[in-house]
Every structure is written in C-alpha cells, then in structure tokens.
Amino acid sequence: MALILKAEVKSDWLNIASGETSKDAIIDRLISQVEDEIVGICGQPIEATATTLEFQGAYGNTYPLYYTVPVTLTTLKYRDTPADSWTAVTGDSSAYIRNGVYSLYYEDGFQSSPYFQAIMSVGFATVPDDVKLCAYEMVTELYLNTPHAMQGNRFGVSAINESEGGISWAKTITSMRA
C-alpha cells in the first residue's frame, strides 16, 4: 500500500533532508505500521484493492457487503457445489450503495443452494485528503517518540523537585502523546 510517501513525510513533516537516509528504515517501518493500523481501525481497505469474496447465496436480489468505501463489482460467478467450476452470471449484477453501505445486486436473485464468488475492487481510487492527513500525523507522532527524533521535539516524562524556605514540592511533566 502507498497511502503516504516517505519523501513527503521527511520533507514536509519531519524536516529531514532528502539526502539524509540514515532514518529511512525506521520511517519505512512506521509508515507500514500506520497504514496497517488505519486499515485495522476502519475494518476495510482504504486504497482500491482487488478483493475476492466467496459466499453461499441467500434469498433475494441483494447481498450486504458492509463496506462504506467504494465497491466496484468486476465479476460475479456461481457454482452448484464446491467441486464444480465457477460460471459467470449472465443477468444484471452490480454493487450499489444504500444508507451508506454497499451491497451486491443480482437481478436473478441469490439462491440458497449455489455458491457465489464476487470479484471486486474495494476502496478509494483516490484516498481522501483527511485520511492521508491523519496517516501523516500518526507517522510524525510515532517518529517523534523514537530515539531518532531530536530531543527538543520529544515530549518526555520528567520530575522536577524544588524547595524554598523549607517547603518542597514536585512538578511532573507528562507526555501528551499517549
């Protein structure tokens, strides 16, 4: 997945020169971690991804997919038993959205006995800017909590003990990132 770009993270978010490559490995790992985390939080692909879904038919003309990202049906196939080969459906079929959730439509209706296979693209062809912004911010925050970040950029946890006139008190500065 290429939700965000290392060059942009380095130049626009971390102020690291493009020629400076000593931190590339950690940045690559953080980008991968953030992209996986976003997909995990959303529970669905974000970038357009080829997906194959196999399911047993149900009565009716629709089958819910539970995706809120765009879905484009490429091919719908069926077979009567798991041992049979797949046959492409001849009737009208598509993915459509209703109440913010995508479903498959098949004009001849999904029957309870055959098995179906939907080959589709799931996710955004162009990822929304707010999702990208969130990903860049997540990578930046993770990076700034590593030893690779300059100390002045990191929130630390520290305690300051002071005393004056026989009275002592302690101040603690805690990390806001957690």
Coordinates of N, CA and C in Angstrom, one line a residue:
M1 N 0.9 -1.2 0.0 CA 0.0 0.0 0.0 C 0.9 1.2 0.0
A2 N 0.4 2.3 -0.6 CA 1.2 3.5 -0.7 C 0.3 4.7 -0.3
L3 N -0.3 4.6 0.9 CA -1.2 5.6 1.4 C -0.4 7.0 1.5
I4 N 0.8 6.9 2.1 CA 1.6 8.1 2.2 C 3.0 7.9 1.7
L5 N 3.7 8.9 1.4 CA 5.0 8.8 0.8 C 6.1 9.2 1.8
K6 N 7.2 8.4 1.8 CA 8.3 8.7 2.7 C 8.9 10.0 2.4
A7 N 9.1 10.4 1.1 CA 9.7 11.7 0.8 C 8.9 12.8 1.4
E8 N 7.6 12.7 1.3 CA 6.8 13.8 1.9 C 6.8 13.8 3.4
V9 N 6.8 12.6 4.0 CA 7.0 12.6 5.5 C 8.3 13.3 5.9
K10 N 9.4 12.9 5.2 CA 10.7 13.5 5.6 C 10.7 15.0 5.4
S11 N 10.3 15.5 4.2 CA 10.4 16.9 3.9 C 9.4 17.8 4.6
D12 N 8.1 17.4 4.5 CA 7.1 18.3 5.0 C 6.7 18.1 6.5
W13 N 7.0 16.9 7.0 CA 6.5 16.6 8.4 C 7.7 16.5 9.4
L14 N 8.8 16.0 9.0 CA 9.9 15.8 9.9 C 11.1 16.7 9.7
N15 N 11.1 17.5 8.6 CA 12.1 18.4 8.3 C 13.5 17.7 8.2
I16 N 13.5 16.6 7.5 CA 14.7 15.8 7.2 C 15.0 15.9 5.7
A17 N 16.3 16.3 5.4 CA 16.7 16.5 4.0 C 16.5 15.2 3.3
S18 N 16.2 15.3 2.0 CA 16.0 14.1 1.2 C 17.3 13.2 1.1
G19 N 18.4 13.9 1.1 CA 19.7 13.1 1.0 C 20.1 12.4 2.3
E20 N 19.4 12.7 3.4 CA 19.7 12.1 4.7 C 18.9 10.7 4.7
T21 N 19.6 9.6 4.6 CA 19.0 8.3 4.5 C 19.1 7.5 5.8
S22 N 19.8 8.0 6.8 CA 20.1 7.1 7.9 C 18.8 6.8 8.7
K23 N 17.7 7.5 8.5 CA 16.5 7.3 9.2 C 15.4 6.6 8.4
D24 N 15.8 6.3 7.1 CA 14.8 5.8 6.2 C 14.2 4.5 6.6
A25 N 15.0 3.6 7.2 CA 14.5 2.3 7.6 C 13.4 2.4 8.7
I26 N 13.6 3.3 9.7 CA 12.6 3.5 10.8 C 11.4 4.1 10.2
I27 N 11.5 5.1 9.3 CA 10.4 5.8 8.7 C 9.6 4.8 7.9
D28 N 10.2 3.9 7.1 CA 9.5 2.9 6.4 C 8.7 2.0 7.3
R29 N 9.3 1.6 8.4 CA 8.6 0.7 9.3 C 7.4 1.4 9.9
L30 N 7.5 2.7 10.3 CA 6.4 3.5 10.9 C 5.3 3.7 9.8
I31 N 5.6 4.0 8.6 CA 4.6 4.1 7.5 C 3.8 2.8 7.4
S32 N 4.5 1.7 7.3 CA 3.8 0.4 7.2 C 2.9 0.2 8.4
Q33 N 3.4 0.5 9.6 CA 2.6 0.3 10.8 C 1.4 1.1 10.8
V34 N 1.5 2.4 10.4 CA 0.4 3.3 10.4 C -0.6 2.9 9.3
E35 N -0.2 2.5 8.2 CA -1.1 2.1 7.1 C -1.9 0.8 7.6
D36 N -1.2 -0.1 8.2 CA -1.9 -1.3 8.7 C -2.9 -0.9 9.8
E37 N -2.5 0.0 10.7 CA -3.4 0.5 11.8 C -4.6 1.1 11.2
I38 N -4.5 2.0 10.2 CA -5.7 2.6 9.7 C -6.6 1.6 9.1
V39 N -6.1 0.6 8.3 CA -7.0 -0.4 7.7 C -7.6 -1.2 8.9
G40 N -6.9 -1.5 9.9 CA -7.4 -2.2 11.1 C -8.5 -1.4 11.8
I41 N -8.3 -0.1 12.0 CA -9.3 0.7 12.6 C -10.6 0.8 11.8
C42 N -10.4 0.9 10.5 CA -11.6 1.0 9.6 C -12.2 -0.3 9.3
G43 N -11.5 -1.4 9.4 CA -12.0 -2.7 9.2 C -12.3 -3.0 7.7
Q44 N -11.6 -2.3 6.8 CA -11.9 -2.4 5.4 C -10.7 -1.8 4.6
P45 N -10.5 -2.2 3.4 CA -9.4 -1.5 2.6 C -9.7 0.0 2.5
I46 N -8.6 0.8 2.5 CA -8.8 2.2 2.2 C -8.5 2.5 0.8
E47 N -7.3 2.0 0.3 CA -7.0 2.2 -1.1 C -7.6 1.1 -1.9
A48 N -8.0 1.4 -3.2 CA -8.6 0.4 -4.0 C -7.8 -0.9 -4.1
T49 N -8.4 -2.0 -3.7 CA -7.8 -3.3 -3.6 C -8.6 -4.4 -4.2
A50 N -8.0 -5.2 -5.0 CA -8.7 -6.3 -5.7 C -9.1 -7.3 -4.6
T51 N -10.4 -7.6 -4.5 CA -10.9 -8.5 -3.4 C -11.8 -9.6 -4.0
T52 N -11.6 -10.8 -3.5 CA -12.5 -11.9 -4.0 C -13.2 -12.4 -2.7
L53 N -14.6 -12.4 -2.9 CA -15.4 -12.8 -1.8 C -16.2 -14.0 -2.2
E54 N -16.2 -15.1 -1.5 CA -17.0 -16.3 -1.7 C -18.0 -16.4 -0.6
F55 N -19.2 -16.6 -1.0 CA -20.3 -16.8 -0.1 C -21.4 -17.7 -0.6
Q56 N -22.2 -18.2 0.3 CA -23.3 -19.0 -0.1 C -24.5 -18.1 -0.3
G57 N -25.3 -18.4 -1.4 CA -26.4 -17.5 -1.7 C -27.4 -17.4 -0.7
A58 N -28.2 -16.4 -0.7 CA -29.3 -16.1 0.2 C -30.5 -15.7 -0.7
Y59 N -31.7 -15.9 -0.2 CA -32.9 -15.5 -0.9 C -32.9 -14.0 -1.1
G60 N -33.3 -13.5 -2.2 CA -33.4 -12.1 -2.5 C -32.4 -11.7 -3.6
N61 N -32.5 -10.4 -4.0 CA -31.7 -9.9 -5.1 C -30.4 -9.2 -4.5
T62 N -30.3 -9.0 -3.2 CA -29.2 -8.3 -2.7 C -28.4 -9.1 -1.7
Y63 N -27.1 -8.8 -1.5 CA -26.3 -9.4 -0.5 C -25.4 -8.3 0.1
P64 N -25.6 -8.1 1.4 CA -24.9 -6.9 2.0 C -23.4 -7.2 2.1
L65 N -22.6 -6.2 1.9 CA -21.1 -6.3 1.9 C -20.5 -5.6 3.2
Y66 N -21.2 -4.7 3.8 CA -20.8 -4.0 5.0 C -19.6 -3.1 4.7
Y67 N -19.3 -2.7 3.5 CA -18.3 -1.8 3.2 C -18.9 -0.4 3.1
T68 N -18.1 0.6 3.6 CA -18.6 2.0 3.5 C -17.6 2.7 2.5
V69 N -16.6 2.1 2.0 CA -15.7 2.6 1.0 C -16.3 2.2 -0.4
P70 N -15.9 2.8 -1.4 CA -16.4 2.5 -2.8 C -16.1 1.0 -3.1
V71 N -17.1 0.4 -3.8 CA -17.0 -1.0 -4.2 C -17.4 -1.0 -5.7
T72 N -16.6 -1.6 -6.5 CA -16.9 -1.8 -7.9 C -16.9 -3.3 -8.2
L73 N -18.0 -3.9 -8.6 CA -18.0 -5.3 -8.9 C -17.4 -5.5 -10.3
T74 N -16.5 -6.4 -10.4 CA -15.9 -6.8 -11.7 C -16.6 -8.0 -12.3
T75 N -16.7 -9.1 -11.5 CA -17.3 -10.3 -12.0 C -18.1 -11.0 -10.9
L76 N -19.2 -11.5 -11.2 CA -20.0 -12.3 -10.3 C -20.1 -13.7 -10.9
K77 N -19.7 -14.8 -10.1 CA -19.8 -16.1 -10.6 C -20.6 -17.0 -9.6
Y78 N -21.0 -18.2 -10.1 CA -21.7 -19.1 -9.2 C -21.3 -20.5 -9.5
R79 N -21.6 -21.4 -8.6 CA -21.5 -22.9 -8.8 C -22.4 -23.6 -7.9
D80 N -22.8 -24.8 -8.3 CA -23.8 -25.5 -7.5 C -23.2 -26.3 -6.3
T81 N -22.0 -26.8 -6.5 CA -21.3 -27.5 -5.4 C -19.9 -27.0 -5.4
P82 N -19.2 -27.2 -4.2 CA -17.8 -26.7 -4.2 C -16.9 -27.4 -5.2
A83 N -17.3 -28.6 -5.7 CA -16.5 -29.3 -6.6 C -16.6 -28.8 -8.0
D84 N -17.7 -28.1 -8.3 CA -18.0 -27.5 -9.7 C -17.0 -26.4 -10.0
S85 N -16.9 -26.1 -11.3 CA -16.1 -24.9 -11.7 C -17.1 -23.7 -11.6
W86 N -16.4 -22.5 -11.5 CA -17.2 -21.2 -11.5 C -17.7 -20.9 -12.8
T87 N -19.0 -20.4 -12.9 CA -19.6 -19.9 -14.1 C -20.0 -18.5 -13.9
A88 N -19.7 -17.6 -14.9 CA -20.0 -16.2 -14.7 C -21.6 -16.0 -14.9
V89 N -22.2 -15.2 -14.1 CA -23.6 -14.9 -14.2 C -23.9 -14.2 -15.4
T90 N -25.1 -14.4 -16.0 CA -25.5 -13.8 -17.2 C -26.4 -12.6 -17.0
G91 N -27.1 -12.6 -15.8 CA -28.0 -11.5 -15.5 C -27.3 -10.2 -15.1
D92 N -28.1 -9.2 -14.9 CA -27.5 -7.9 -14.5 C -27.1 -8.0 -13.0
S93 N -25.8 -7.6 -12.7 CA -25.3 -7.6 -11.4 C -24.4 -6.4 -11.2
S94 N -24.4 -5.9 -10.0 CA -23.6 -4.7 -9.7 C -23.4 -4.5 -8.2
A95 N -22.6 -3.6 -7.8 CA -22.5 -3.2 -6.4 C -23.2 -1.8 -6.3
Y96 N -24.0 -1.6 -5.3 CA -24.7 -0.3 -5.1 C -24.7 0.1 -3.7
I97 N -24.9 1.3 -3.4 CA -24.9 1.9 -2.1 C -26.2 2.3 -1.6
R98 N -26.6 1.9 -0.4 CA -27.8 2.3 0.2 C -27.6 2.5 1.7
N99 N -28.0 3.7 2.2 CA -27.8 4.1 3.6 C -26.3 4.0 4.0
G100 N -25.4 4.4 3.0 CA -24.0 4.4 3.3 C -23.3 3.1 3.3
V101 N -24.0 2.0 3.0 CA -23.3 0.7 3.0 C -23.5 0.1 1.6
Y102 N -22.5 -0.6 1.1 CA -22.5 -1.2 -0.2 C -23.1 -2.6 -0.1
S103 N -23.8 -3.0 -1.2 CA -24.4 -4.4 -1.3 C -24.2 -4.8 -2.7
L104 N -24.3 -6.1 -2.9 CA -24.3 -6.7 -4.3 C -25.7 -6.8 -4.7
Y105 N -25.9 -6.6 -6.0 CA -27.3 -6.8 -6.6 C -27.1 -7.8 -7.7
Y106 N -28.1 -8.7 -7.8 CA -28.1 -9.7 -8.9 C -29.6 -9.9 -9.3
E107 N -29.9 -9.5 -10.5 CA -31.3 -9.4 -10.9 C -32.0 -10.8 -10.8
D108 N -31.3 -11.9 -11.0 CA -31.9 -13.2 -11.0 C -32.1 -13.7 -9.5
G109 N -31.5 -13.0 -8.6 CA -31.6 -13.3 -7.2 C -30.6 -14.4 -6.8
F110 N -30.1 -14.2 -5.5 CA -29.2 -15.1 -4.9 C -30.0 -16.3 -4.4
Q111 N -29.7 -17.5 -4.8 CA -30.4 -18.6 -4.3 C -29.7 -19.2 -3.1
S112 N -30.4 -20.0 -2.3 CA -29.7 -20.5 -1.1 C -28.8 -21.6 -1.4
S113 N -28.9 -22.4 -2.5 CA -28.0 -23.5 -2.7 C -26.7 -23.2 -3.4
P114 N -26.7 -22.4 -4.4 CA -25.4 -22.2 -5.1 C -24.4 -21.4 -4.3
Y115 N -23.2 -21.5 -4.7 CA -22.1 -20.8 -4.1 C -21.8 -19.6 -5.0
F116 N -21.5 -18.5 -4.5 CA -21.2 -17.3 -5.3 C -19.8 -16.8 -5.0
Q117 N -19.2 -16.2 -6.0 CA -17.9 -15.6 -5.9 C -18.0 -14.2 -6.6
A118 N -17.7 -13.2 -5.8 CA -17.7 -11.8 -6.3 C -16.2 -11.3 -6.4
I119 N -15.8 -10.9 -7.5 CA -14.5 -10.3 -7.7 C -14.7 -8.8 -7.9
M120 N -14.1 -8.0 -7.0 CA -14.5 -6.6 -7.0 C -13.3 -5.8 -6.5
S121 N -13.3 -4.5 -6.7 CA -12.4 -3.5 -6.2 C -13.0 -2.9 -5.0
V122 N -12.3 -2.9 -3.9 CA -12.9 -2.3 -2.7 C -11.9 -1.2 -2.2
G123 N -12.4 0.0 -2.0 CA -11.5 1.1 -1.5 C -11.6 2.3 -2.5
F124 N -10.9 3.3 -2.1 CA -10.9 4.6 -2.8 C -9.8 4.5 -3.9
A125 N -10.1 4.9 -5.1 CA -9.1 5.1 -6.2 C -8.2 6.2 -5.8
T126 N -8.8 7.3 -5.3 CA -8.0 8.4 -4.7 C -8.4 8.5 -3.2
V127 N -7.5 8.3 -2.4 CA -7.7 8.3 -0.9 C -8.0 9.8 -0.5
P128 N -9.1 10.0 0.3 CA -9.5 11.3 0.7 C -8.3 12.0 1.5
D129 N -8.2 13.3 1.3 CA -7.1 14.0 2.0 C -7.1 13.9 3.5
D130 N -8.3 13.9 4.1 CA -8.4 13.8 5.6 C -7.8 12.5 6.1
V131 N -7.9 11.4 5.3 CA -7.3 10.1 5.7 C -5.8 10.2 5.6
K132 N -5.3 10.8 4.5 CA -3.9 11.0 4.3 C -3.3 11.8 5.4
L133 N -4.0 12.9 5.7 CA -3.5 13.8 6.8 C -3.4 13.1 8.1
C134 N -4.4 12.3 8.4 CA -4.3 11.5 9.7 C -3.1 10.6 9.7
A135 N -2.9 9.9 8.5 CA -1.8 9.0 8.4 C -0.4 9.7 8.6
Y136 N -0.3 10.9 8.0 CA 1.0 11.7 8.1 C 1.2 12.1 9.6
E137 N 0.1 12.5 10.2 CA 0.2 12.9 11.6 C 0.6 11.7 12.5
M138 N 0.0 10.6 12.2 CA 0.3 9.4 13.0 C 1.8 9.0 12.9
V139 N 2.3 9.0 11.7 CA 3.7 8.7 11.4 C 4.6 9.7 12.2
T140 N 4.3 11.0 12.1 CA 5.1 12.0 12.7 C 5.1 11.8 14.2
E141 N 3.9 11.6 14.8 CA 3.9 11.4 16.3 C 4.7 10.1 16.7
L142 N 4.6 9.1 16.0 CA 5.4 7.9 16.3 C 6.8 8.1 16.2
Y143 N 7.2 8.8 15.1 CA 8.7 9.1 14.9 C 9.2 10.0 16.0
L144 N 8.4 11.0 16.4 CA 8.9 11.9 17.5 C 9.0 11.2 18.8
N145 N 8.5 10.1 19.0 CA 8.6 9.3 20.2 C 9.7 8.2 20.1
T146 N 10.5 8.3 19.1 CA 11.7 7.4 19.0 C 12.9 8.1 19.3
P147 N 14.0 7.3 19.6 CA 15.3 7.9 19.9 C 15.9 8.7 18.7
H148 N 15.3 8.4 17.5 CA 15.8 9.1 16.3 C 15.5 10.6 16.2
A149 N 14.4 11.0 17.0 CA 14.0 12.4 16.9 C 14.9 13.2 17.8
M150 N 15.1 14.4 17.4 CA 15.9 15.3 18.2 C 15.2 15.5 19.6
Q151 N 16.0 15.6 20.6 CA 15.4 15.6 22.0 C 14.5 16.8 22.2
G152 N 14.7 17.9 21.5 CA 13.8 19.1 21.6 C 12.4 18.9 21.1
N153 N 12.3 17.9 20.2 CA 11.0 17.6 19.6 C 10.2 16.6 20.4
R154 N 10.7 16.0 21.4 CA 10.0 14.9 22.1 C 9.4 15.4 23.4
F155 N 8.2 14.9 23.6 CA 7.6 15.1 24.9 C 8.2 14.0 25.8
G156 N 8.7 14.4 26.9 CA 9.3 13.4 27.8 C 8.5 13.4 29.1
V157 N 8.8 12.5 30.0 CA 8.3 12.4 31.3 C 9.4 12.7 32.2
S158 N 9.2 13.7 33.0 CA 10.3 14.1 33.9 C 9.7 14.7 35.2
A159 N 10.5 14.7 36.2 CA 10.0 15.3 37.5 C 11.0 16.3 37.9
I160 N 10.5 17.4 38.5 CA 11.4 18.5 39.0 C 11.0 18.7 40.4
N161 N 12.0 18.5 41.3 CA 11.8 18.7 42.7 C 12.5 20.1 43.1
E162 N 11.7 20.9 43.8 CA 12.2 22.2 44.2 C 11.9 22.4 45.7
S163 N 12.7 23.2 46.3 CA 12.4 23.6 47.6 C 12.8 25.0 47.9
E164 N 12.0 25.7 48.7 CA 12.3 27.1 49.0 C 11.8 27.4 50.4
G165 N 12.6 27.9 51.2 CA 12.3 28.3 52.6 C 11.8 27.1 53.4
G166 N 12.4 25.9 53.2 CA 12.0 24.7 53.9 C 10.8 24.0 53.4
I167 N 10.1 24.5 52.3 CA 9.0 23.9 51.7 C 9.4 23.2 50.4
S168 N 9.1 22.0 50.2 CA 9.5 21.2 49.0 C 8.2 20.9 48.2
W169 N 8.3 20.9 46.9 CA 7.3 20.5 46.0 C 7.9 19.8 44.8
A170 N 7.0 19.1 44.1 CA 7.5 18.4 42.9 C 6.6 18.7 41.7
K171 N 7.2 18.9 40.6 CA 6.4 19.1 39.3 C 6.7 17.9 38.4
T172 N 5.7 17.5 37.8 CA 5.9 16.4 36.8 C 5.3 16.9 35.4
I173 N 6.1 16.7 34.4 CA 5.7 17.0 33.1 C 5.5 15.6 32.4
T174 N 4.3 15.4 31.9 CA 4.0 14.1 31.3 C 3.7 14.2 29.8
S175 N 3.9 13.1 29.2 CA 3.7 13.1 27.7 C 2.2 13.3 27.4
M176 N 2.0 14.2 26.4 CA 0.6 14.4 25.9 C 0.3 13.4 24.8
R177 N 1.3 12.8 24.2 CA 1.1 11.9 23.0 C 0.3 10.7 23.4
A178 N 0.5 10.1 24.5 CA -0.2 8.8 24.8 C -1.7 9.1 24.9

